[in-house]
């Protein structure tokens, strides 16, 4: 590790080793203590034996799924905060808004995500990217909403099952991606069929 650490420290986002010759971070790096908070503060870390770093990165990406889903769900709620402005159908098939007067907000999501970037507890690199996308196109019309998964979320959930730890948020975020690709269509048809059978409920279009 000591052999490659100078290169890692130079390439790391912090770059303190290349930029400074003193201070606790530089001293720690000079001693070869990659598995330390000092190295982590520079942006790199030796996590453990072979495979440990890949495992940590896998879980990092699984967490990313959950964070992305939380932003998406929250912004979707804000996007529909004007539901009270539209008179909905009043019939046995549609639950009406209990208090439509509380849902008459037409919100500027680009401005909201931008203000969240500055001093908000939920600020992050993901929020930066979201704010930029909404600034370019507030309706995100060039996206169809079919969200792929490249494997890390699945592997993270599988690892959680293997070791027997709950990962409800990460699992839900992964399944939401499956649903976005139309993989829940048949299940929804089954639900409609059951409602028709037990109560004569006629399926309504969206």
mmCIF file of C-alpha atoms in Angstrom:
data_model
loop_
_atom_site.group_PDB
_atom_site.id
_atom_site.type_symbol
_atom_site.label_atom_id
_atom_site.label_comp_id
_atom_site.label_asym_id
_atom_site.label_seq_id
_atom_site.Cartn_x
_atom_site.Cartn_y
_atom_site.Cartn_z
ATOM 1 C CA UNK A 1 0.000 0.000 0.000
ATOM 2 C CA UNK A 2 2.841 2.377 0.811
ATOM 3 C CA UNK A 3 4.127 1.969 -2.749
ATOM 4 C CA UNK A 4 0.929 3.202 -4.434
ATOM 5 C CA UNK A 5 -0.214 5.663 -1.800
ATOM 6 C CA UNK A 6 1.636 8.689 -3.228
ATOM 7 C CA UNK A 7 -0.249 8.233 -6.498
ATOM 8 C CA UNK A 8 -3.580 7.743 -4.701
ATOM 9 C CA UNK A 9 -3.057 10.833 -2.573
ATOM 10 C CA UNK A 10 -2.181 12.906 -5.626
ATOM 11 C CA UNK A 11 -5.178 11.701 -7.648
ATOM 12 C CA UNK A 12 -7.663 11.919 -4.763
ATOM 13 C CA UNK A 13 -10.271 14.715 -4.772
ATOM 14 C CA UNK A 14 -8.643 16.312 -1.732
ATOM 15 C CA UNK A 15 -5.138 16.196 -3.162
ATOM 16 C CA UNK A 16 -3.608 17.388 0.094
ATOM 17 C CA UNK A 17 -0.493 15.340 -0.282
ATOM 18 C CA UNK A 18 0.394 16.996 -3.554
ATOM 19 C CA UNK A 19 -0.723 20.426 -2.392
ATOM 20 C CA UNK A 20 0.650 20.588 1.132
ATOM 21 C CA UNK A 21 3.739 19.318 2.861
ATOM 22 C CA UNK A 22 2.580 19.739 6.436
ATOM 23 C CA UNK A 23 -0.450 19.206 8.607
ATOM 24 C CA UNK A 24 -2.054 16.044 9.998
ATOM 25 C CA UNK A 25 -3.269 14.765 6.623
ATOM 26 C CA UNK A 26 0.139 15.071 5.003
ATOM 27 C CA UNK A 27 1.829 13.542 8.029
ATOM 28 C CA UNK A 28 -0.539 10.594 8.021
ATOM 29 C CA UNK A 29 -0.044 10.074 4.301
ATOM 30 C CA UNK A 30 3.727 10.179 4.681
ATOM 31 C CA UNK A 31 3.465 7.397 7.270
ATOM 32 C CA UNK A 32 1.509 5.246 4.811
ATOM 33 C CA UNK A 33 -1.650 5.130 6.934
ATOM 34 C CA UNK A 34 -4.103 4.780 4.068
ATOM 35 C CA UNK A 35 -6.647 3.032 6.301
ATOM 36 C CA UNK A 36 -7.170 6.173 8.352
ATOM 37 C CA UNK A 37 -9.485 9.120 8.685
ATOM 38 C CA UNK A 38 -6.732 11.347 7.355
ATOM 39 C CA UNK A 39 -6.636 9.430 4.081
ATOM 40 C CA UNK A 40 -10.431 9.309 3.944
ATOM 41 C CA UNK A 41 -10.584 13.078 4.293
ATOM 42 C CA UNK A 42 -8.419 13.307 1.195
ATOM 43 C CA UNK A 43 -10.804 11.083 -0.729
ATOM 44 C CA UNK A 44 -9.323 7.579 -0.731
ATOM 45 C CA UNK A 45 -9.220 4.651 1.670
ATOM 46 C CA UNK A 46 -7.761 1.179 2.011
ATOM 47 C CA UNK A 47 -10.836 -0.643 3.336
ATOM 48 C CA UNK A 48 -9.326 -4.026 4.108
ATOM 49 C CA UNK A 49 -8.346 -7.302 2.443
ATOM 50 C CA UNK A 50 -9.059 -8.155 -1.170
ATOM 51 C CA UNK A 51 -12.665 -7.366 -2.096
ATOM 52 C CA UNK A 52 -13.396 -5.035 0.838
ATOM 53 C CA UNK A 53 -13.205 -1.881 -1.262
ATOM 54 C CA UNK A 54 -15.507 -3.340 -3.906
ATOM 55 C CA UNK A 55 -17.984 -4.344 -1.198
ATOM 56 C CA UNK A 56 -17.961 -0.844 0.286
ATOM 57 C CA UNK A 57 -18.488 0.692 -3.167
ATOM 58 C CA UNK A 58 -21.343 -1.720 -3.858
ATOM 59 C CA UNK A 59 -23.140 -0.668 -0.679
ATOM 60 C CA UNK A 60 -22.404 2.979 -1.528
ATOM 61 C CA UNK A 61 -24.240 2.515 -4.811
ATOM 62 C CA UNK A 62 -27.101 0.724 -3.088
ATOM 63 C CA UNK A 63 -27.474 3.741 -0.795
ATOM 64 C CA UNK A 64 -27.442 5.904 -3.907
ATOM 65 C CA UNK A 65 -30.554 4.059 -5.132
ATOM 66 C CA UNK A 66 -32.347 4.905 -1.894
ATOM 67 C CA UNK A 67 -31.320 8.570 -1.945
ATOM 68 C CA UNK A 68 -32.381 8.936 -5.552
ATOM 69 C CA UNK A 69 -35.756 7.361 -4.797
ATOM 70 C CA UNK A 70 -36.313 9.705 -1.841
ATOM 71 C CA UNK A 71 -35.617 12.793 -3.944
ATOM 72 C CA UNK A 72 -37.836 11.466 -6.734
ATOM 73 C CA UNK A 73 -40.759 10.688 -4.435
ATOM 74 C CA UNK A 74 -40.549 14.015 -2.611
ATOM 75 C CA UNK A 75 -40.371 16.028 -5.811
ATOM 76 C CA UNK A 76 -43.216 14.002 -7.294
ATOM 77 C CA UNK A 77 -45.370 14.983 -4.303
ATOM 78 C CA UNK A 78 -44.455 18.641 -4.816
ATOM 79 C CA UNK A 79 -45.244 18.318 -8.538
ATOM 80 C CA UNK A 80 -48.769 17.163 -7.646
ATOM 81 C CA UNK A 81 -49.356 19.727 -4.903
ATOM 82 C CA UNK A 82 -51.890 21.432 -7.200
ATOM 83 C CA UNK A 83 -54.308 18.474 -7.145
ATOM 84 C CA UNK A 84 -56.916 20.579 -5.374
ATOM 85 C CA UNK A 85 -57.171 22.931 -8.348
ATOM 86 C CA UNK A 86 -58.706 20.218 -10.514
ATOM 87 C CA UNK A 87 -62.202 18.947 -9.832
ATOM 88 C CA UNK A 88 -61.844 15.200 -9.549
ATOM 89 C CA UNK A 89 -64.473 12.605 -10.288
ATOM 90 C CA UNK A 90 -66.893 11.968 -7.437
ATOM 91 C CA UNK A 91 -67.881 8.309 -7.631
ATOM 92 C CA UNK A 92 -67.393 4.991 -5.891
ATOM 93 C CA UNK A 93 -64.220 4.290 -7.849
ATOM 94 C CA UNK A 94 -62.320 7.433 -6.874
ATOM 95 C CA UNK A 95 -61.390 8.542 -3.388
ATOM 96 C CA UNK A 96 -61.740 12.340 -3.399
ATOM 97 C CA UNK A 97 -59.346 14.773 -1.768
ATOM 98 C CA UNK A 98 -60.437 15.306 1.816
ATOM 99 C CA UNK A 99 -59.197 18.884 1.861
ATOM 100 C CA UNK A 100 -58.634 20.170 -1.696
ATOM 101 C CA UNK A 101 -58.024 23.675 -0.346
ATOM 102 C CA UNK A 102 -54.728 22.446 1.085
ATOM 103 C CA UNK A 103 -53.439 21.273 -2.299
ATOM 104 C CA UNK A 104 -53.539 24.322 -4.524
ATOM 105 C CA UNK A 105 -49.843 25.040 -4.860
ATOM 106 C CA UNK A 106 -48.223 25.438 -8.258
ATOM 107 C CA UNK A 107 -44.592 25.139 -7.269
ATOM 108 C CA UNK A 108 -41.376 25.995 -9.082
ATOM 109 C CA UNK A 109 -39.415 22.783 -8.617
ATOM 110 C CA UNK A 110 -36.277 24.211 -10.223
ATOM 111 C CA UNK A 111 -36.213 27.032 -7.684
ATOM 112 C CA UNK A 112 -37.047 24.684 -4.798
ATOM 113 C CA UNK A 113 -34.243 22.264 -5.589
ATOM 114 C CA UNK A 114 -31.876 25.207 -6.019
ATOM 115 C CA UNK A 115 -32.697 26.651 -2.604
ATOM 116 C CA UNK A 116 -32.298 23.189 -1.050
ATOM 117 C CA UNK A 117 -28.727 23.167 -2.373
ATOM 118 C CA UNK A 118 -27.759 26.070 -0.121
ATOM 119 C CA UNK A 119 -27.558 25.182 3.553
ATOM 120 C CA UNK A 120 -30.227 22.464 3.470
ATOM 121 C CA UNK A 121 -29.766 19.255 5.455
ATOM 122 C CA UNK A 122 -30.585 17.270 2.292
ATOM 123 C CA UNK A 123 -28.039 18.997 0.064
ATOM 124 C CA UNK A 124 -25.891 16.554 -1.929
ATOM 125 C CA UNK A 125 -24.242 15.946 -5.274
ATOM 126 C CA UNK A 126 -27.405 14.148 -6.374
ATOM 127 C CA UNK A 127 -29.458 17.212 -5.507
ATOM 128 C CA UNK A 128 -27.026 19.373 -7.488
ATOM 129 C CA UNK A 129 -27.628 17.208 -10.547
ATOM 130 C CA UNK A 130 -31.393 17.259 -10.024
ATOM 131 C CA UNK A 131 -31.479 21.032 -9.684
ATOM 132 C CA UNK A 132 -29.456 21.373 -12.894
ATOM 133 C CA UNK A 133 -31.812 19.084 -14.798
ATOM 134 C CA UNK A 134 -34.891 20.962 -13.596
ATOM 135 C CA UNK A 135 -33.287 24.301 -14.430
ATOM 136 C CA UNK A 136 -32.825 23.071 -18.007
ATOM 137 C CA UNK A 137 -36.329 21.581 -18.270
ATOM 138 C CA UNK A 138 -38.788 21.967 -15.413
ATOM 139 C CA UNK A 139 -41.031 19.202 -16.790
ATOM 140 C CA UNK A 140 -38.185 16.806 -17.642
ATOM 141 C CA UNK A 141 -39.976 16.124 -20.899
ATOM 142 C CA UNK A 142 -37.033 14.434 -22.602
ATOM 143 C CA UNK A 143 -37.150 11.582 -20.091
ATOM 144 C CA UNK A 144 -39.594 8.681 -20.319
ATOM 145 C CA UNK A 145 -39.008 7.603 -16.725
ATOM 146 C CA UNK A 146 -37.781 4.082 -17.455
ATOM 147 C CA UNK A 147 -35.083 3.726 -14.793
ATOM 148 C CA UNK A 148 -32.429 1.058 -15.304
ATOM 149 C CA UNK A 149 -30.306 -0.641 -12.663
ATOM 150 C CA UNK A 150 -26.739 -1.638 -13.357
ATOM 151 C CA UNK A 151 -26.513 -4.354 -10.711
ATOM 152 C CA UNK A 152 -25.137 -2.716 -7.572
ATOM 153 C CA UNK A 153 -28.574 -2.238 -5.989
ATOM 154 C CA UNK A 154 -29.432 -5.888 -6.567
ATOM 155 C CA UNK A 155 -26.108 -7.063 -5.133
ATOM 156 C CA UNK A 156 -26.540 -4.840 -2.083
ATOM 157 C CA UNK A 157 -30.000 -6.242 -1.368
ATOM 158 C CA UNK A 158 -28.724 -9.790 -1.941
ATOM 159 C CA UNK A 159 -25.878 -9.171 0.516
ATOM 160 C CA UNK A 160 -28.353 -7.847 3.091
ATOM 161 C CA UNK A 161 -30.415 -11.025 2.706
ATOM 162 C CA UNK A 162 -27.300 -13.190 3.016
ATOM 163 C CA UNK A 163 -26.205 -11.628 6.302
ATOM 164 C CA UNK A 164 -29.742 -11.161 7.594
ATOM 165 C CA UNK A 165 -29.907 -7.401 7.994
ATOM 166 C CA UNK A 166 -32.940 -5.289 7.059
ATOM 167 C CA UNK A 167 -32.563 -3.039 4.013
ATOM 168 C CA UNK A 168 -36.156 -1.954 3.441
ATOM 169 C CA UNK A 169 -35.389 1.424 1.852
ATOM 170 C CA UNK A 170 -32.759 0.056 -0.527
ATOM 171 C CA UNK A 171 -35.026 -2.852 -1.511
ATOM 172 C CA UNK A 172 -37.983 -0.550 -2.157
ATOM 173 C CA UNK A 173 -35.816 1.721 -4.309
ATOM 174 C CA UNK A 174 -34.677 -1.250 -6.384
ATOM 175 C CA UNK A 175 -38.231 -2.526 -6.869
ATOM 176 C CA UNK A 176 -39.364 0.970 -7.846
ATOM 177 C CA UNK A 177 -36.884 0.818 -10.721
ATOM 178 C CA UNK A 178 -38.383 -2.473 -11.871
ATOM 179 C CA UNK A 179 -41.848 -0.917 -11.740
ATOM 180 C CA UNK A 180 -40.698 2.086 -13.783
ATOM 181 C CA UNK A 181 -39.904 -0.265 -16.647
ATOM 182 C CA UNK A 182 -43.447 -1.643 -16.794
ATOM 183 C CA UNK A 183 -42.686 -4.795 -14.854
ATOM 184 C CA UNK A 184 -45.733 -4.279 -12.630
ATOM 185 C CA UNK A 185 -48.228 -4.025 -15.482
ATOM 186 C CA UNK A 186 -49.549 -7.587 -15.245
ATOM 187 C CA UNK A 187 -49.779 -7.420 -11.446
ATOM 188 C CA UNK A 188 -51.891 -4.281 -11.778
ATOM 189 C CA UNK A 189 -54.144 -6.047 -14.278
ATOM 190 C CA UNK A 190 -54.596 -8.855 -11.743
ATOM 191 C CA UNK A 191 -55.640 -6.294 -9.126
ATOM 192 C CA UNK A 192 -58.187 -4.765 -11.509
ATOM 193 C CA UNK A 193 -59.558 -8.210 -12.328
ATOM 194 C CA UNK A 194 -60.003 -9.038 -8.646
ATOM 195 C CA UNK A 195 -61.768 -5.723 -7.931
ATOM 196 C CA UNK A 196 -64.140 -6.347 -10.817
ATOM 197 C CA UNK A 197 -64.826 -9.862 -9.559
ATOM 198 C CA UNK A 198 -65.543 -9.129 -5.913
ATOM 199 C CA UNK A 199 -67.196 -5.727 -6.216
ATOM 200 C CA UNK A 200 -68.045 -5.052 -9.832
ATOM 201 C CA UNK A 201 -65.551 -2.200 -9.892
ATOM 202 C CA UNK A 202 -65.001 -0.977 -13.441
ATOM 203 C CA UNK A 203 -61.425 0.017 -14.173
ATOM 204 C CA UNK A 204 -61.019 3.731 -14.742
ATOM 205 C CA UNK A 205 -58.433 5.225 -17.044
ATOM 206 C CA UNK A 206 -55.816 7.440 -15.410
#
